[in-house]
């Protein structure tokens, strides 16, 4: 059994974790979603800290398993995932790239300023109506575009 | 002090869990698909709050218990939720108004608990507040929509108010242990909180053109483990799996 001779670096681990996607929105990584909070390496033992989105989010367990599984594939066996509630996750933690990925996937990204209109991810129209405050998951609401008539998910602002 | 904190954490956790369980019962029975999904999403948030609170209660407990033990292996007289949250779900008007009363309570409570001198409680409140604010927007909207629509809907809302109103003061009930926590600024002053709540509720009921009932049976006892007959049935349903298959996991 040969072990890697160079010690693990935190930036290397972070780069690997860039491939771990949100299980419910598989186009955005947990890093771009702002769920990945911290990575520390101590003596080749990796400690990954994540911030849950919603308190009851059922995807958190899958995310933890995915993190362990991903790092195992890179030969890292000693991984501990800690779920932390402080600081509380907010949608401000979603990166610019993450917002673009949501939009391209057909999910309107959370508003950056309140009072702005929510625009349709299909045609860009701001003539949209809220159909239901909850969409397919706790983090989304259901909207409809009054111009192209397509319904779409809006990633709710959570600050 | 830890005993009193554990007692209060369980009060909040049991309230969140029973409320969650009651609205989760709507899964597959909602009036239409979007609302079915909304109700179960609110239930999921509340279950998340219950989990955080039970975990903290297990942490401070002198006994070797887990969050799951606290939720699934305690019997009726150990539960500390107010009777309001264990009442059967009723019709959609009843569920909506009850949810509004609880949401309005949660928002004011978690706002105040952010300043708690007990850091774990302040952290949980910070997390939960973001979610309960959203719940409140939804339940307020629904109260207005139902009350100001057809005569039948208005009648059902008025009937729900008549049935529910005197269960609400129990949300603010205290005992020696809670009074001790209030004195130490670990929890907010409950009578001040009640006043704030009442003001918000009066304002909304006024907008809804509903009449507040003037007399009724005043619920009490949850904090002491004295419950209505409904809680036993709820626990029998909710705890079945852990009782029948101890330690069972998904
Ligand atoms: Zn459109």
Short mmCIF file of C-alpha atoms and ligand atoms in Angstrom, two decimals:
data_model
loop_
_atom_site.label_atom_id
_atom_site.label_comp_id
_atom_site.label_asym_id
_atom_site.label_seq_id
_atom_site.Cartn_x
_atom_site.Cartn_y
_atom_site.Cartn_z
CA UNK A 1 0.00 0.00 0.00
CA UNK A 2 1.61 3.25 -1.08
CA UNK A 3 0.48 6.46 0.45
CA UNK A 4 0.89 9.83 -1.22
CA UNK A 5 4.15 11.32 -0.12
CA UNK A 6 3.15 14.97 -0.37
CA UNK A 7 0.96 16.06 2.52
CA UNK A 8 -2.63 16.94 1.68
CA UNK A 9 -3.30 20.61 1.21
CA UNK A 10 -6.53 22.36 2.06
CA UNK A 11 -6.75 23.94 -1.39
CA UNK A 12 -6.40 20.51 -2.99
CA UNK A 13 -9.26 19.16 -0.89
CA UNK A 14 -11.37 22.21 -1.73
CA UNK A 15 -10.71 21.67 -5.44
CA UNK A 16 -11.86 18.06 -5.17
CA UNK A 17 -14.97 19.11 -3.28
CA UNK A 18 -15.83 21.43 -6.19
CA UNK A 19 -17.29 18.33 -7.84
CA UNK A 20 -19.77 17.66 -5.05
CA UNK A 21 -23.14 18.91 -6.25
CA UNK A 22 -26.33 19.69 -4.40
CA UNK A 23 -28.31 16.41 -4.61
CA UNK A 24 -31.55 18.30 -5.33
CA UNK A 25 -30.13 20.88 -7.79
CA UNK A 26 -27.36 18.89 -9.47
CA UNK A 27 -25.96 21.84 -11.46
CA UNK A 28 -24.64 23.78 -8.49
CA UNK A 29 -21.78 22.66 -6.27
CA UNK A 30 -22.01 22.79 -2.48
CA UNK A 31 -19.20 25.37 -2.66
CA UNK A 32 -21.13 27.68 -5.00
CA UNK A 33 -24.25 27.16 -2.90
CA UNK A 34 -22.31 28.44 0.11
CA UNK A 35 -22.92 25.24 2.08
CA UNK A 36 -19.22 24.34 2.16
CA UNK A 37 -17.91 26.47 5.01
CA UNK A 38 -14.45 25.30 5.91
CA UNK A 39 -11.84 22.65 5.19
CA UNK A 40 -8.94 21.91 7.48
CA UNK A 41 -6.30 19.22 7.16
CA UNK A 42 -4.53 17.95 10.22
CA UNK A 43 -2.05 15.12 9.74
CA UNK A 44 -3.88 13.89 6.64
CA UNK A 45 -7.16 13.90 8.52
CA UNK A 46 -9.66 16.10 6.75
CA UNK A 47 -12.31 18.05 8.61
CA UNK A 48 -15.06 19.47 6.42
CA UNK A 49 -17.53 21.92 7.95
CA UNK A 50 -20.83 22.55 6.20
CA UNK A 51 -23.72 24.92 6.90
CA UNK A 52 -27.19 23.43 6.33
CA UNK A 53 -29.49 25.51 4.14
CA UNK A 54 -32.86 24.94 5.85
CA UNK A 55 -33.11 23.32 9.31
CA UNK A 56 -35.15 20.45 7.97
CA UNK A 57 -33.40 20.07 4.62
CA UNK A 58 -33.48 16.33 3.83
CA UNK A 59 -30.54 16.68 1.43
CA UNK A 60 -28.01 17.31 4.21
CA UNK A 61 -27.40 13.62 4.93
CA UNK A 62 -26.81 12.88 1.25
CA UNK A 63 -24.41 15.82 1.02
CA UNK A 64 -22.36 14.46 3.91
CA UNK A 65 -22.19 11.02 2.33
CA UNK A 66 -21.24 12.56 -1.03
CA UNK A 67 -18.38 14.50 0.56
CA UNK A 68 -16.97 11.38 2.22
CA UNK A 69 -17.42 9.34 -0.96
CA UNK A 70 -15.75 11.95 -3.19
CA UNK A 71 -12.70 12.26 -0.99
CA UNK A 72 -12.45 8.49 -0.66
CA UNK A 73 -12.19 8.27 -4.45
CA UNK A 74 -9.19 10.60 -4.21
CA UNK A 75 -7.58 8.28 -1.68
CA UNK A 76 -8.50 10.27 1.41
CA UNK A 77 -9.88 7.89 4.02
CA UNK A 78 -9.88 10.00 7.13
CA UNK A 79 -12.72 12.45 6.65
CA UNK A 80 -14.98 13.98 9.22
CA UNK A 81 -17.95 16.14 8.23
CA UNK A 82 -19.32 18.55 10.81
CA UNK A 83 -22.66 20.33 10.39
CA UNK A 84 -22.62 23.78 11.93
CA UNK A 85 -25.53 26.18 12.37
CA UNK A 86 -23.50 29.27 13.18
CA UNK A 87 -23.11 31.37 11.12
CA UNK A 88 -26.56 30.64 9.76
CA UNK A 89 -26.57 29.98 6.02
CA UNK A 90 -28.12 32.69 3.86
CA UNK A 91 -28.64 33.01 0.12
CA UNK A 92 -25.99 35.77 0.14
CA UNK A 93 -23.49 32.91 0.36
CA UNK A 94 -24.37 31.72 -3.16
CA UNK A 95 -21.55 32.72 -5.51
CA UNK A 96 -21.93 34.68 -8.78
CA UNK A 97 -21.14 31.48 -10.65
CA UNK A 98 -23.75 29.63 -8.61
CA UNK A 99 -26.37 32.22 -9.52
CA UNK A 100 -25.56 31.84 -13.22
CA UNK A 101 -25.80 28.05 -12.93
CA UNK A 102 -29.22 28.26 -11.28
CA UNK A 103 -30.45 30.64 -13.98
CA UNK A 104 -29.18 28.40 -16.79
CA UNK A 105 -30.89 25.42 -15.15
CA UNK A 106 -34.25 27.26 -15.18
CA UNK A 107 -34.32 28.36 -11.55
CA UNK A 108 -34.54 32.11 -10.95
CA UNK A 109 -31.72 33.00 -8.51
CA UNK A 110 -32.58 34.79 -5.24
CA UNK A 111 -33.01 38.55 -5.50
CA UNK A 112 -29.99 40.54 -4.38
CA UNK A 113 -32.05 43.55 -3.35
CA UNK A 114 -35.62 43.38 -2.07
CA UNK A 115 -38.22 45.14 -4.16
CA UNK A 116 -36.68 44.03 -7.44
CA UNK A 117 -38.96 42.06 -9.77
CA UNK A 118 -38.30 38.35 -10.23
CA UNK A 119 -37.46 37.64 -13.85
CA UNK A 120 -38.36 34.57 -15.84
CA UNK A 121 -35.30 32.33 -16.37
CA UNK A 122 -36.66 31.33 -19.81
CA UNK A 123 -37.41 34.67 -21.51
CA UNK A 124 -36.18 37.27 -19.02
CA UNK A 125 -39.58 38.95 -18.64
CA UNK A 126 -40.23 40.58 -15.27
CA UNK A 127 -43.97 40.14 -15.69
CA UNK A 128 -44.18 37.19 -13.28
CA UNK A 129 -46.61 36.01 -10.58
CA UNK A 130 -46.09 33.91 -7.45
CA UNK A 131 -48.23 30.77 -7.65
CA UNK A 132 -47.11 29.16 -4.40
CA UNK A 133 -44.71 30.26 -1.67
CA UNK A 134 -43.27 26.77 -1.62
CA UNK A 135 -42.06 24.94 -4.72
CA UNK A 136 -40.62 21.47 -5.11
CA UNK A 137 -38.32 21.95 -2.09
CA UNK A 138 -38.28 24.20 0.97
CA UNK A 139 -35.72 26.53 -0.65
CA UNK A 140 -37.85 27.34 -3.69
CA UNK A 141 -41.14 29.09 -4.51
CA UNK A 142 -43.26 28.50 -7.59
CA UNK A 143 -43.73 31.34 -10.10
CA UNK A 144 -45.29 31.74 -13.51
CA UNK A 145 -44.17 33.98 -16.36
CA UNK A 146 -47.11 35.98 -17.72
CA UNK A 147 -45.35 36.52 -21.05
CA UNK A 148 -44.06 33.10 -22.10
CA UNK A 149 -46.54 31.42 -19.68
CA UNK A 150 -43.92 28.98 -18.38
CA UNK A 151 -44.02 28.10 -14.68
CA UNK A 152 -40.62 28.22 -13.00
CA UNK A 153 -38.91 27.73 -9.63
CA UNK A 154 -37.57 30.77 -7.80
CA UNK A 155 -34.77 30.18 -5.30
CA UNK A 156 -36.17 32.09 -2.32
CA UNK A 157 -34.24 34.89 -0.73
CA UNK A 158 -33.11 33.69 2.71
CA UNK A 159 -31.28 36.32 4.71
CA UNK B 1 -29.75 25.88 35.91
CA UNK B 2 -29.21 23.07 33.40
CA UNK B 3 -32.41 21.40 34.58
CA UNK B 4 -34.41 24.52 33.81
CA UNK B 5 -32.73 24.94 30.42
CA UNK B 6 -33.43 21.32 29.53
CA UNK B 7 -37.05 21.81 30.61
CA UNK B 8 -37.45 24.85 28.35
CA UNK B 9 -35.63 23.28 25.39
CA UNK B 10 -38.08 20.38 25.61
CA UNK B 11 -41.01 22.79 25.83
CA UNK B 12 -39.93 24.37 22.53
CA UNK B 13 -38.91 21.11 20.87
CA UNK B 14 -42.18 19.35 21.78
CA UNK B 15 -44.14 22.34 20.49
CA UNK B 16 -42.28 22.30 17.16
CA UNK B 17 -42.56 18.50 16.85
CA UNK B 18 -46.29 18.26 17.57
CA UNK B 19 -47.07 21.20 15.29
CA UNK B 20 -44.94 19.61 12.56
CA UNK B 21 -46.62 16.23 12.95
CA UNK B 22 -50.11 17.75 12.72
CA UNK B 23 -49.45 19.64 9.51
CA UNK B 24 -47.52 16.72 8.03
CA UNK B 25 -50.81 14.81 8.32
CA UNK B 26 -52.00 16.96 5.40
CA UNK B 27 -49.51 15.25 3.10
CA UNK B 28 -51.63 13.88 0.27
CA UNK B 29 -54.77 15.59 1.65
CA UNK B 30 -54.06 19.26 0.92
CA UNK B 31 -56.80 21.26 -0.82
CA UNK B 32 -54.62 21.43 -3.94
CA UNK B 33 -51.14 20.36 -4.94
CA UNK B 34 -49.24 23.60 -4.24
CA UNK B 35 -50.74 23.91 -0.79
CA UNK B 36 -50.12 20.25 -0.04
CA UNK B 37 -46.44 20.88 -0.80
CA UNK B 38 -46.34 24.14 1.17
CA UNK B 39 -47.80 22.48 4.29
CA UNK B 40 -45.32 19.64 4.23
CA UNK B 41 -42.44 22.05 3.64
CA UNK B 42 -43.45 24.04 6.72
CA UNK B 43 -43.68 20.74 8.61
CA UNK B 44 -40.15 19.91 7.51
CA UNK B 45 -38.77 23.25 8.75
CA UNK B 46 -40.47 22.75 12.11
CA UNK B 47 -39.10 19.22 12.34
CA UNK B 48 -35.64 20.71 11.72
CA UNK B 49 -36.15 23.14 14.61
CA UNK B 50 -37.33 20.29 16.85
CA UNK B 51 -34.19 18.34 15.95
CA UNK B 52 -31.87 21.24 16.84
CA UNK B 53 -33.70 21.77 20.14
CA UNK B 54 -33.75 18.07 21.09
CA UNK B 55 -30.05 17.77 20.29
CA UNK B 56 -29.30 20.63 22.64
CA UNK B 57 -31.61 19.18 25.30
CA UNK B 58 -29.81 15.83 25.01
CA UNK B 59 -26.51 17.68 25.36
CA UNK B 60 -27.45 19.34 28.67
CA UNK B 61 -29.37 16.35 30.05
CA UNK B 62 -27.81 14.46 32.94
CA UNK B 63 -29.14 11.27 31.42
CA UNK B 64 -27.49 9.52 28.51
CA UNK B 65 -30.14 10.26 25.88
CA UNK B 66 -30.16 11.17 22.19
CA UNK B 67 -32.41 13.57 20.30
CA UNK B 68 -34.28 10.56 18.89
CA UNK B 69 -34.85 9.11 22.38
CA UNK B 70 -36.39 12.40 23.46
CA UNK B 71 -38.70 12.59 20.46
CA UNK B 72 -39.71 8.97 20.17
CA UNK B 73 -39.40 7.31 23.56
CA UNK B 74 -41.06 9.73 25.95
CA UNK B 75 -44.68 9.25 26.93
CA UNK B 76 -47.56 11.72 27.04
CA UNK B 77 -46.94 13.06 30.55
CA UNK B 78 -43.32 13.89 29.70
CA UNK B 79 -44.33 16.09 26.75
CA UNK B 80 -44.39 19.82 27.49
CA UNK B 81 -46.07 21.36 24.41
CA UNK B 82 -49.16 23.53 24.87
CA UNK B 83 -52.44 21.76 24.11
CA UNK B 84 -52.92 24.02 21.06
CA UNK B 85 -50.34 22.18 18.96
CA UNK B 86 -51.68 18.69 19.71
CA UNK B 87 -55.27 19.47 18.66
CA UNK B 88 -56.42 17.38 15.68
CA UNK B 89 -55.76 19.13 12.40
CA UNK B 90 -59.42 19.95 11.67
CA UNK B 91 -60.36 21.53 8.35
CA UNK B 92 -58.15 23.81 6.27
CA UNK B 93 -59.42 26.97 7.99
CA UNK B 94 -58.63 25.48 11.41
CA UNK B 95 -55.15 24.39 10.29
CA UNK B 96 -54.47 27.80 8.72
CA UNK B 97 -55.52 29.86 11.71
CA UNK B 98 -53.68 27.58 14.15
CA UNK B 99 -50.59 27.85 11.98
CA UNK B 100 -50.89 31.63 11.99
CA UNK B 101 -51.11 31.75 15.81
CA UNK B 102 -48.04 29.54 16.08
CA UNK B 103 -46.11 31.39 13.35
CA UNK B 104 -46.77 34.76 14.96
CA UNK B 105 -45.62 33.33 18.28
CA UNK B 106 -42.49 31.78 16.74
CA UNK B 107 -41.43 34.96 14.99
CA UNK B 108 -41.68 37.11 18.14
CA UNK B 109 -40.13 34.41 20.32
CA UNK B 110 -37.13 33.66 18.10
CA UNK B 111 -36.55 37.37 17.55
CA UNK B 112 -36.31 37.80 21.31
CA UNK B 113 -34.31 34.60 21.85
CA UNK B 114 -31.57 35.89 19.56
CA UNK B 115 -30.56 38.01 22.58
CA UNK B 116 -30.59 35.03 24.95
CA UNK B 117 -27.73 34.86 27.44
CA UNK B 118 -27.57 31.15 26.64
CA UNK B 119 -25.59 31.02 23.41
CA UNK B 120 -26.89 27.69 21.99
CA UNK B 121 -30.45 28.99 22.23
CA UNK B 122 -29.48 32.25 20.58
CA UNK B 123 -27.82 30.31 17.71
CA UNK B 124 -30.88 28.11 17.15
CA UNK B 125 -33.13 31.19 17.20
CA UNK B 126 -31.00 32.94 14.57
CA UNK B 127 -31.32 29.94 12.28
CA UNK B 128 -35.02 29.29 12.90
CA UNK B 129 -36.14 32.92 12.62
CA UNK B 130 -35.29 33.06 8.92
CA UNK B 131 -37.68 30.19 8.30
CA UNK B 132 -40.57 31.10 10.60
CA UNK B 133 -40.73 34.61 9.11
CA UNK B 134 -41.52 33.01 5.78
CA UNK B 135 -44.13 30.76 7.38
CA UNK B 136 -45.79 33.82 8.88
CA UNK B 137 -46.06 35.57 5.51
CA UNK B 138 -47.82 32.53 4.12
CA UNK B 139 -50.26 31.93 6.98
CA UNK B 140 -51.17 35.65 7.22
CA UNK B 141 -51.94 35.69 3.49
CA UNK B 142 -54.14 32.65 3.83
CA UNK B 143 -56.06 34.03 6.82
CA UNK B 144 -56.90 37.14 4.81
CA UNK B 145 -57.71 35.24 1.68
CA UNK B 146 -60.09 32.84 3.38
CA UNK B 147 -61.75 35.37 5.68
CA UNK B 148 -62.44 37.86 2.91
CA UNK B 149 -63.72 35.41 0.31
CA UNK B 150 -66.98 33.42 0.24
CA UNK B 151 -69.49 33.28 3.10
CA UNK B 152 -68.67 29.62 3.66
CA UNK B 153 -64.94 30.29 3.97
CA UNK B 154 -65.58 33.19 6.32
CA UNK B 155 -67.88 31.04 8.47
CA UNK B 156 -65.24 28.33 8.70
CA UNK B 157 -62.60 30.87 9.72
CA UNK B 158 -64.92 32.30 12.39
CA UNK B 159 -65.66 28.79 13.68
CA UNK B 160 -61.92 28.05 13.80
CA UNK B 161 -61.33 31.25 15.75
CA UNK B 162 -64.10 30.41 18.23
CA UNK B 163 -62.60 26.95 18.77
CA UNK B 164 -58.94 27.98 18.96
CA UNK B 165 -58.83 31.33 20.66
CA UNK B 166 -58.68 30.25 24.29
CA UNK B 167 -55.95 27.73 23.61
CA UNK B 168 -53.53 30.52 22.69
CA UNK B 169 -52.72 32.07 26.11
CA UNK B 170 -51.11 28.77 27.08
CA UNK B 171 -48.30 29.50 24.62
CA UNK B 172 -47.09 32.12 27.11
CA UNK B 173 -47.60 30.13 30.33
CA UNK B 174 -44.66 29.99 32.72
CA UNK B 175 -43.68 28.04 35.83
CA UNK B 176 -40.93 28.39 38.46
CA UNK B 177 -38.25 27.13 36.10
CA UNK B 178 -39.24 29.45 33.27
CA UNK B 179 -39.44 32.37 35.70
CA UNK B 180 -35.90 31.59 36.76
CA UNK B 181 -34.76 31.60 33.11
CA UNK B 182 -36.54 34.91 32.53
CA UNK B 183 -34.76 36.43 35.52
CA UNK B 184 -31.43 35.37 34.01
CA UNK B 185 -32.32 36.80 30.56
CA UNK B 186 -32.06 33.34 29.04
CA UNK B 187 -35.62 33.60 27.77
CA UNK B 188 -37.69 36.76 27.17
CA UNK B 189 -40.38 38.05 29.47
CA UNK B 190 -43.40 35.99 28.49
CA UNK B 191 -46.06 38.51 29.45
CA UNK B 192 -44.38 41.20 27.33
CA UNK B 193 -44.21 38.70 24.49
CA UNK B 194 -47.91 37.94 24.96
CA UNK B 195 -48.74 41.64 24.65
CA UNK B 196 -46.77 41.96 21.41
CA UNK B 197 -48.41 38.83 20.06
CA UNK B 198 -51.88 40.04 21.02
CA UNK B 199 -51.33 43.34 19.24
CA UNK B 200 -50.29 41.63 16.01
CA UNK B 201 -53.13 39.12 16.21
CA UNK B 202 -55.79 41.76 16.96
CA UNK B 203 -54.62 43.74 13.97
CA UNK B 204 -54.88 40.79 11.61
CA UNK B 205 -58.21 39.52 12.94
CA UNK B 206 -59.54 43.02 12.49
CA UNK B 207 -58.41 43.06 8.86
CA UNK B 208 -60.00 39.64 8.44
CA UNK B 209 -63.27 41.06 9.87
CA UNK B 210 -63.47 38.18 12.34
CA UNK B 211 -65.01 38.52 15.81
CA UNK B 212 -62.85 37.58 18.77
CA UNK B 213 -64.83 35.36 21.16
CA UNK B 214 -65.28 36.82 24.63
CA UNK B 215 -65.49 33.69 26.77
CA UNK B 216 -64.42 30.08 26.60
CA UNK B 217 -62.48 27.35 28.37
CA UNK B 218 -58.91 28.49 28.98
CA UNK B 219 -56.43 25.74 28.12
CA UNK B 220 -53.58 25.02 30.53
CA UNK B 221 -51.36 22.17 31.67
CA UNK B 222 -49.02 21.24 28.80
CA UNK B 223 -45.95 22.53 30.60
CA UNK B 224 -46.79 20.21 33.53
CA UNK B 225 -47.36 17.23 31.24
CA UNK B 226 -51.15 17.44 31.52
CA UNK B 227 -52.54 16.97 28.03
CA UNK B 228 -55.73 16.38 26.11
CA UNK B 229 -56.63 12.86 24.96
CA UNK B 230 -55.39 13.77 21.46
CA UNK B 231 -51.68 13.67 22.27
CA UNK B 232 -51.73 9.98 23.15
CA UNK B 233 -53.12 9.07 19.75
CA UNK B 234 -50.62 11.31 18.01
CA UNK B 235 -47.68 9.74 19.84
CA UNK B 236 -48.99 6.22 19.21
CA UNK B 237 -48.88 7.03 15.51
CA UNK B 238 -45.62 9.01 15.49
CA UNK B 239 -43.62 6.76 17.83
CA UNK B 240 -44.86 3.43 16.50
CA UNK B 241 -41.72 2.53 14.55
CA UNK B 242 -39.26 3.20 17.38
CA UNK B 243 -41.46 1.41 19.89
CA UNK B 244 -42.01 -1.64 17.69
CA UNK B 245 -38.45 -1.80 16.34
CA UNK B 246 -36.20 -0.17 18.96
CA UNK B 247 -33.13 1.51 17.46
CA UNK B 248 -34.41 1.09 13.91
CA UNK B 249 -32.75 3.44 11.37
CA UNK B 250 -33.48 4.25 7.74
ZN1 LIG C 1 -40.96 33.87 -19.60
#
